[in-house]
Coordinates of N, CA and C in Angstrom, one line a residue:
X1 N 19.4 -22.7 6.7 CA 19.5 -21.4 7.3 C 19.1 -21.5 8.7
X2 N 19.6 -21.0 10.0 CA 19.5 -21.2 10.9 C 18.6 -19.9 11.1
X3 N 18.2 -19.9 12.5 CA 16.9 -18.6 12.7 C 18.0 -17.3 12.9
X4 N 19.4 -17.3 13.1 CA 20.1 -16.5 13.3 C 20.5 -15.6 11.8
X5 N 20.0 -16.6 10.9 CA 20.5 -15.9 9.7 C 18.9 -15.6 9.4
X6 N 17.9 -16.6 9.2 CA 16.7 -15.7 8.9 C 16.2 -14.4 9.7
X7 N 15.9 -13.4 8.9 CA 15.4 -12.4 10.1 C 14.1 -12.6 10.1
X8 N 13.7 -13.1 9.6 CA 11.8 -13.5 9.0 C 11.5 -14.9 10.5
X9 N 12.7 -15.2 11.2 CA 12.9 -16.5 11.7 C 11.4 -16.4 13.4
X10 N 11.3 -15.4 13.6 CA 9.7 -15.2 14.6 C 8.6 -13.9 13.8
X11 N 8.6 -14.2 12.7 CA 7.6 -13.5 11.9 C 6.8 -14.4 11.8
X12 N 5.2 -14.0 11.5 CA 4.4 -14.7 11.0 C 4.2 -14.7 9.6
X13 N 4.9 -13.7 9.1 CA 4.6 -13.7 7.8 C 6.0 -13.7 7.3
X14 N 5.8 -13.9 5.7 CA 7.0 -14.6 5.4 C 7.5 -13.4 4.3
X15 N 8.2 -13.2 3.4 CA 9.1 -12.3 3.4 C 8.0 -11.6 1.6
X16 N 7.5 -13.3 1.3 CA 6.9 -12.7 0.0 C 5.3 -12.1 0.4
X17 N 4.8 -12.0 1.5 CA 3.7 -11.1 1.7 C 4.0 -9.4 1.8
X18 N 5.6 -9.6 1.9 CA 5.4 -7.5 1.9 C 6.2 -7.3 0.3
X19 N 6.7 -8.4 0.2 CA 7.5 -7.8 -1.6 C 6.5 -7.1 -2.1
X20 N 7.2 -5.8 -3.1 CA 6.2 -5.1 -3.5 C 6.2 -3.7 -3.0
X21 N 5.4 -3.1 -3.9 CA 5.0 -1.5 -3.1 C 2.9 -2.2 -2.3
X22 N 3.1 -1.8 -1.6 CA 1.8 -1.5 -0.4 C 1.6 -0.6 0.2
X23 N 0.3 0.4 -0.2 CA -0.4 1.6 -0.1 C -1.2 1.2 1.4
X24 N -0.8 2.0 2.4 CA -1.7 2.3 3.2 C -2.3 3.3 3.9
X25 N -3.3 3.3 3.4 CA -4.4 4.7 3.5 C -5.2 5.0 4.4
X26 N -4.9 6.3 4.3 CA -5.8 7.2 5.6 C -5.1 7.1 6.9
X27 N -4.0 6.7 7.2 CA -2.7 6.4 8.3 C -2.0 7.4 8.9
X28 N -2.1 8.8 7.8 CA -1.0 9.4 8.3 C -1.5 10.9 8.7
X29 N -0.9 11.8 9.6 CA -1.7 12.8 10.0 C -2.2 13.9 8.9
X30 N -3.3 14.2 8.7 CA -3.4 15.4 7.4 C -4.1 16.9 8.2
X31 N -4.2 17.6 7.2 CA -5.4 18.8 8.0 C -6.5 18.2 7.6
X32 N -6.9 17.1 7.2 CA -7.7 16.9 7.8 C -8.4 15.8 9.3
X33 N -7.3 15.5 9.6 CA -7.6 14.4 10.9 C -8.6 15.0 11.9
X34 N -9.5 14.2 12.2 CA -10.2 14.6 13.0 C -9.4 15.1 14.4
X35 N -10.1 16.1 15.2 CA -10.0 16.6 16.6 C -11.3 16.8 16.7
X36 N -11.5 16.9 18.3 CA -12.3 16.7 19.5 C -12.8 18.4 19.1
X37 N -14.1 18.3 19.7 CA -14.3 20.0 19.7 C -15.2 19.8 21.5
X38 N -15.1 20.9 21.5 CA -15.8 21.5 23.4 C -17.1 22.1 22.5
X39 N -17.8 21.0 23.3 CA -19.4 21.4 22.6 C -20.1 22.4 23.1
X40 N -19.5 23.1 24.1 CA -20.0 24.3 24.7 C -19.7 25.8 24.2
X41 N -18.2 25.6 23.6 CA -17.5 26.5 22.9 C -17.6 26.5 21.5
X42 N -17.6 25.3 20.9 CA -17.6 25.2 19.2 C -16.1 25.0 18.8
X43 N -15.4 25.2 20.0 CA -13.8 25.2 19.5 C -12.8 24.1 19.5
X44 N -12.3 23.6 18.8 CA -11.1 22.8 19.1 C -10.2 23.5 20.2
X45 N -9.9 22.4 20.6 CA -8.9 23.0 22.4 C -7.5 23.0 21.6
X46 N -6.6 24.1 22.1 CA -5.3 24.1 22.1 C -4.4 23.1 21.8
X47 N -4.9 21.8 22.9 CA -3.4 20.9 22.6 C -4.0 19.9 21.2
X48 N -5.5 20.1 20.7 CA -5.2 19.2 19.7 C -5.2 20.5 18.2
X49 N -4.9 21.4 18.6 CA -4.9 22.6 17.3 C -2.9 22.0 16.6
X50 N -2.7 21.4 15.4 CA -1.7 21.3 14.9 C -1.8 21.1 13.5
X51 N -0.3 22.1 12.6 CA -0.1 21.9 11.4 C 0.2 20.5 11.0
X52 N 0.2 20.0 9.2 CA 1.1 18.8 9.4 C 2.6 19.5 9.3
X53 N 3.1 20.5 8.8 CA 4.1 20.7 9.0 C 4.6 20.5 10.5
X54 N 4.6 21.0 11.6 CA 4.1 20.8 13.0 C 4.1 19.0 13.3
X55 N 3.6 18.4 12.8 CA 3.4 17.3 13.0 C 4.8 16.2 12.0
X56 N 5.3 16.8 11.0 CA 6.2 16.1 10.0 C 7.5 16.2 10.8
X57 N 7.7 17.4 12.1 CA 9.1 17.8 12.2 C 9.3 17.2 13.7
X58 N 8.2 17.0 13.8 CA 7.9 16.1 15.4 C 8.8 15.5 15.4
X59 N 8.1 14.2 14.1 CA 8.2 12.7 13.7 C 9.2 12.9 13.4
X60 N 10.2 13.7 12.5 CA 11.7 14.1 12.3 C 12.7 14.6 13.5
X61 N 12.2 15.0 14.9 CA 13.1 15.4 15.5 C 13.2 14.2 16.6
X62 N 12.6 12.9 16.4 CA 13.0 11.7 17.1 C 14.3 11.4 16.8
X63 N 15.1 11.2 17.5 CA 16.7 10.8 17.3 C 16.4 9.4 17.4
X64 N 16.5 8.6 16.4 CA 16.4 6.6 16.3 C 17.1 6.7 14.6
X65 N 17.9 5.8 14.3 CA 18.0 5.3 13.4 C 16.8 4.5 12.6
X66 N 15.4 4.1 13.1 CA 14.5 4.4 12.3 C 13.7 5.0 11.8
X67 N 13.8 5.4 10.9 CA 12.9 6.6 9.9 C 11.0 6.8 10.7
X68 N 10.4 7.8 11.4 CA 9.4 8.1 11.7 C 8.6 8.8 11.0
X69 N 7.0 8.5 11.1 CA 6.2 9.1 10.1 C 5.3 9.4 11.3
X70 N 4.6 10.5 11.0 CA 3.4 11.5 11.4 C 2.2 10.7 11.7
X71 N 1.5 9.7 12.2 CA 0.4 9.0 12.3 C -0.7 9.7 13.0
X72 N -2.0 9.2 12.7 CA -2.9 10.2 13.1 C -3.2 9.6 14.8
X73 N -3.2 10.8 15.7 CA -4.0 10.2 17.1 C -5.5 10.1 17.1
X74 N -6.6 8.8 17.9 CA -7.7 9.0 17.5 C -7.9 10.0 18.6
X75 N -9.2 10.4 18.3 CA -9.7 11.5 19.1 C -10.4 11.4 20.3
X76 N -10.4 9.9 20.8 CA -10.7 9.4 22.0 C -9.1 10.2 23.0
X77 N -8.3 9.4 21.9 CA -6.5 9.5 22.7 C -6.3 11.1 23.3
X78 N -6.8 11.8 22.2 CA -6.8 13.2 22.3 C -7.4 13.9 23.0
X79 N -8.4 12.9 23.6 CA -9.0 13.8 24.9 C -9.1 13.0 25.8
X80 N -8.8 12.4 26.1 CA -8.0 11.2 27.9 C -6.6 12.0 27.9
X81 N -5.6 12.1 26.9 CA -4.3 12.4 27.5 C -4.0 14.0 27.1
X82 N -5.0 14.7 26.6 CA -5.1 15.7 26.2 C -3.8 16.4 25.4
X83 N -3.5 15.4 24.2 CA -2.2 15.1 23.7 C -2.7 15.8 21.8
X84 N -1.6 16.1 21.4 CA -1.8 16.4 19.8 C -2.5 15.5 18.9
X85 N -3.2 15.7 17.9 CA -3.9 15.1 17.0 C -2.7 13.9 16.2
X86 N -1.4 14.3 16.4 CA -0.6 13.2 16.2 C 0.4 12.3 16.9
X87 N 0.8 11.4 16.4 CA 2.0 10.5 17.2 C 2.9 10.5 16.2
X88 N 4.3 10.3 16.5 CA 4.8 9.6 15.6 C 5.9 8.2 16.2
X89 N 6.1 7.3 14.6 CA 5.9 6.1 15.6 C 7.1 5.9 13.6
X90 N 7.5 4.5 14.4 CA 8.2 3.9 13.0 C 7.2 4.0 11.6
X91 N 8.0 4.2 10.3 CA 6.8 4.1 9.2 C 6.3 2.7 8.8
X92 N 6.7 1.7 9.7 CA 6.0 0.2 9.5 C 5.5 -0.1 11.1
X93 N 4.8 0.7 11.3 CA 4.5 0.7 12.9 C 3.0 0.0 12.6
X94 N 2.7 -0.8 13.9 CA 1.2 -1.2 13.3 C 0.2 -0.7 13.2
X95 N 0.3 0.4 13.6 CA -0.8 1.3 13.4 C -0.7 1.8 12.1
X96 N 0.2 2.0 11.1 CA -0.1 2.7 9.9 C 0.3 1.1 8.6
X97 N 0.7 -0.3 9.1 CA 0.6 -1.2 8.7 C -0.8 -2.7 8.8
X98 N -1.3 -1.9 9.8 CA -2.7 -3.1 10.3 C -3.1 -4.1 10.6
X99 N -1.6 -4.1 11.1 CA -1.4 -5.5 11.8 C 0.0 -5.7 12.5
X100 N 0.3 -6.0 13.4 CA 1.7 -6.5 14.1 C 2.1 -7.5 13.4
X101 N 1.7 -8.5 13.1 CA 2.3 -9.6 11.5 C 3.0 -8.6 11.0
X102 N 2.5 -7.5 10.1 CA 2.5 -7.4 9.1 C 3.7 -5.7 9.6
X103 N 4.0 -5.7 10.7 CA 4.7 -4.5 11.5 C 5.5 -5.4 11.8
X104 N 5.9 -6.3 12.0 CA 7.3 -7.7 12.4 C 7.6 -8.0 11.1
X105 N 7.3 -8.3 9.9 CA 7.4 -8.3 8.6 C 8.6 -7.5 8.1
X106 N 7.6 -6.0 8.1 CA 8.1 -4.4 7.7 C 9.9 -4.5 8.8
X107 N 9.6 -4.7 9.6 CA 10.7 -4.8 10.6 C 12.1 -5.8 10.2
X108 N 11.3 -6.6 10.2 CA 12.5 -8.0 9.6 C 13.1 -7.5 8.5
X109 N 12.6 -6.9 7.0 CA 13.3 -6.9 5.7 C 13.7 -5.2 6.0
X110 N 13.6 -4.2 6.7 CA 13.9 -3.4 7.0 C 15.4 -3.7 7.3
X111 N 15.3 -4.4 9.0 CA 16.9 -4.5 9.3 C 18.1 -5.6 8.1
X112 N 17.5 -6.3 7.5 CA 17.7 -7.6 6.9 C 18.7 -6.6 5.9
X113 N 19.9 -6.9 5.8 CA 20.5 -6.6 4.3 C 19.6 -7.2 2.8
X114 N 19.5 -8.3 3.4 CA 19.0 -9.0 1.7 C 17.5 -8.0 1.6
X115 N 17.3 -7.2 1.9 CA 16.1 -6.2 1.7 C 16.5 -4.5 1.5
X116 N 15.9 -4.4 0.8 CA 15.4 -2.8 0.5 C 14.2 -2.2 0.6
X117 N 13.9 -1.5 1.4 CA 13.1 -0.8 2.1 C 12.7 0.7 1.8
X118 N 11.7 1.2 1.4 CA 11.7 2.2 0.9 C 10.2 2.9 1.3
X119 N 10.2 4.0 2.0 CA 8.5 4.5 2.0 C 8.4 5.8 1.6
X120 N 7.5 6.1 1.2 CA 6.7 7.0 0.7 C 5.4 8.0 1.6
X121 N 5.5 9.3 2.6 CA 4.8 9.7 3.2 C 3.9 11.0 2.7
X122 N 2.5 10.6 2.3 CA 2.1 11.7 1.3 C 0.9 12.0 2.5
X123 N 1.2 13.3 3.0 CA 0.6 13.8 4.0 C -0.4 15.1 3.9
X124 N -1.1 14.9 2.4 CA -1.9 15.6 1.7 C -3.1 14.5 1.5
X125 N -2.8 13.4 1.1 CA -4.1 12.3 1.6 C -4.2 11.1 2.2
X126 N -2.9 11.1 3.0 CA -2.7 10.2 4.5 C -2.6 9.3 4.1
X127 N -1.9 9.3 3.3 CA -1.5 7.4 2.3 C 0.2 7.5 2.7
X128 N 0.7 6.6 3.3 CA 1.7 5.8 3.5 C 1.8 4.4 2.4
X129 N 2.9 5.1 1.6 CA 3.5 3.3 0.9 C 4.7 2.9 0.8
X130 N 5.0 1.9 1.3 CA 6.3 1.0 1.7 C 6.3 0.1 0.4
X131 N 7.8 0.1 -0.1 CA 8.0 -0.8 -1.1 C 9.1 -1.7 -0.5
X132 N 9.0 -3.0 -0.6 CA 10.1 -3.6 -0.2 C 10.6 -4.9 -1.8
X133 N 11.9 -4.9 -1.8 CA 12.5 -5.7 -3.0 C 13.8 -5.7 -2.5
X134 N 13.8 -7.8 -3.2 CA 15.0 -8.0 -2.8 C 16.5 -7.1 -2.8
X135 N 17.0 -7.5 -2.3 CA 18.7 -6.3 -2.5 C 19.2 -6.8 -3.9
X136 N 19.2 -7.6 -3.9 CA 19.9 -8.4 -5.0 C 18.9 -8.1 -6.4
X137 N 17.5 -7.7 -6.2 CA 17.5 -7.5 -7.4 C 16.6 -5.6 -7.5
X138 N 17.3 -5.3 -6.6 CA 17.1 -3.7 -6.7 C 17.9 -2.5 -7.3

């Protein structure tokens, strides 16, 4: 197989470290994600006040042929760019996978035919899980 045919061909990981469903937790934006408060006021400021609904339609109104999920922004991010308590980013992005290995992985059997790709976004307790299985035996 030439690297043109493997898509795994500049991965560091190889195809049987994502086979499988893989839970990753605490990743995705909830009401509960932390925001910044103004210690003078007691109040959370405006731009980090957001629903997850608010935050699910974001992630949905990116026009990409890859599927985007709601990830949490930290609360440092939230107060340098004075930006929403969320981002949204691919659902095998490294930030909700934990590693760029392991976000080049997700990527590879994603685009790959010989893969099926499947996630799960449960935005009541911030667990993101991606199942990936062969084509051939899905």
């Amino acid at each position: 197989m030439t690297s043109d045919d493997d898509p795994f061909h500049d991965c560091e990981l190889d195809p049987e470290t994502i086979l499988g469903t893989h839970t990753f937790e605490d990743v995705l934006f909830t009401d509960e994600t932390e925001t910044p408060m103004n210690v003078l006021t007691g109040e959370t400021p405006a731009h980090s006040q957001a629903t997850v609904e608010e935050a699910k339609e974001f992630a949905a109104s990116i026009d990409t042929e890859t599927p985007k999920v709601a990830l949490s922004a930290s609360v440092e991010s939230q107060v340098e760019t004075q930006s929403k308590p969320y981002t949204a980013a691919a659902f095998f992005h490294f930030k909700a996978t934990g590693s760029l290995a392991h976000h080049r992985a997700y990527h590879a059997a994603y685009e790959a035919d010989a893969f099926v790709v499947d996630f799960e976004a449960d935005y009541e307790s911030g667990d993101l899980t991606i199942t990936v299985e062969r084509a051939d035996e899905a």
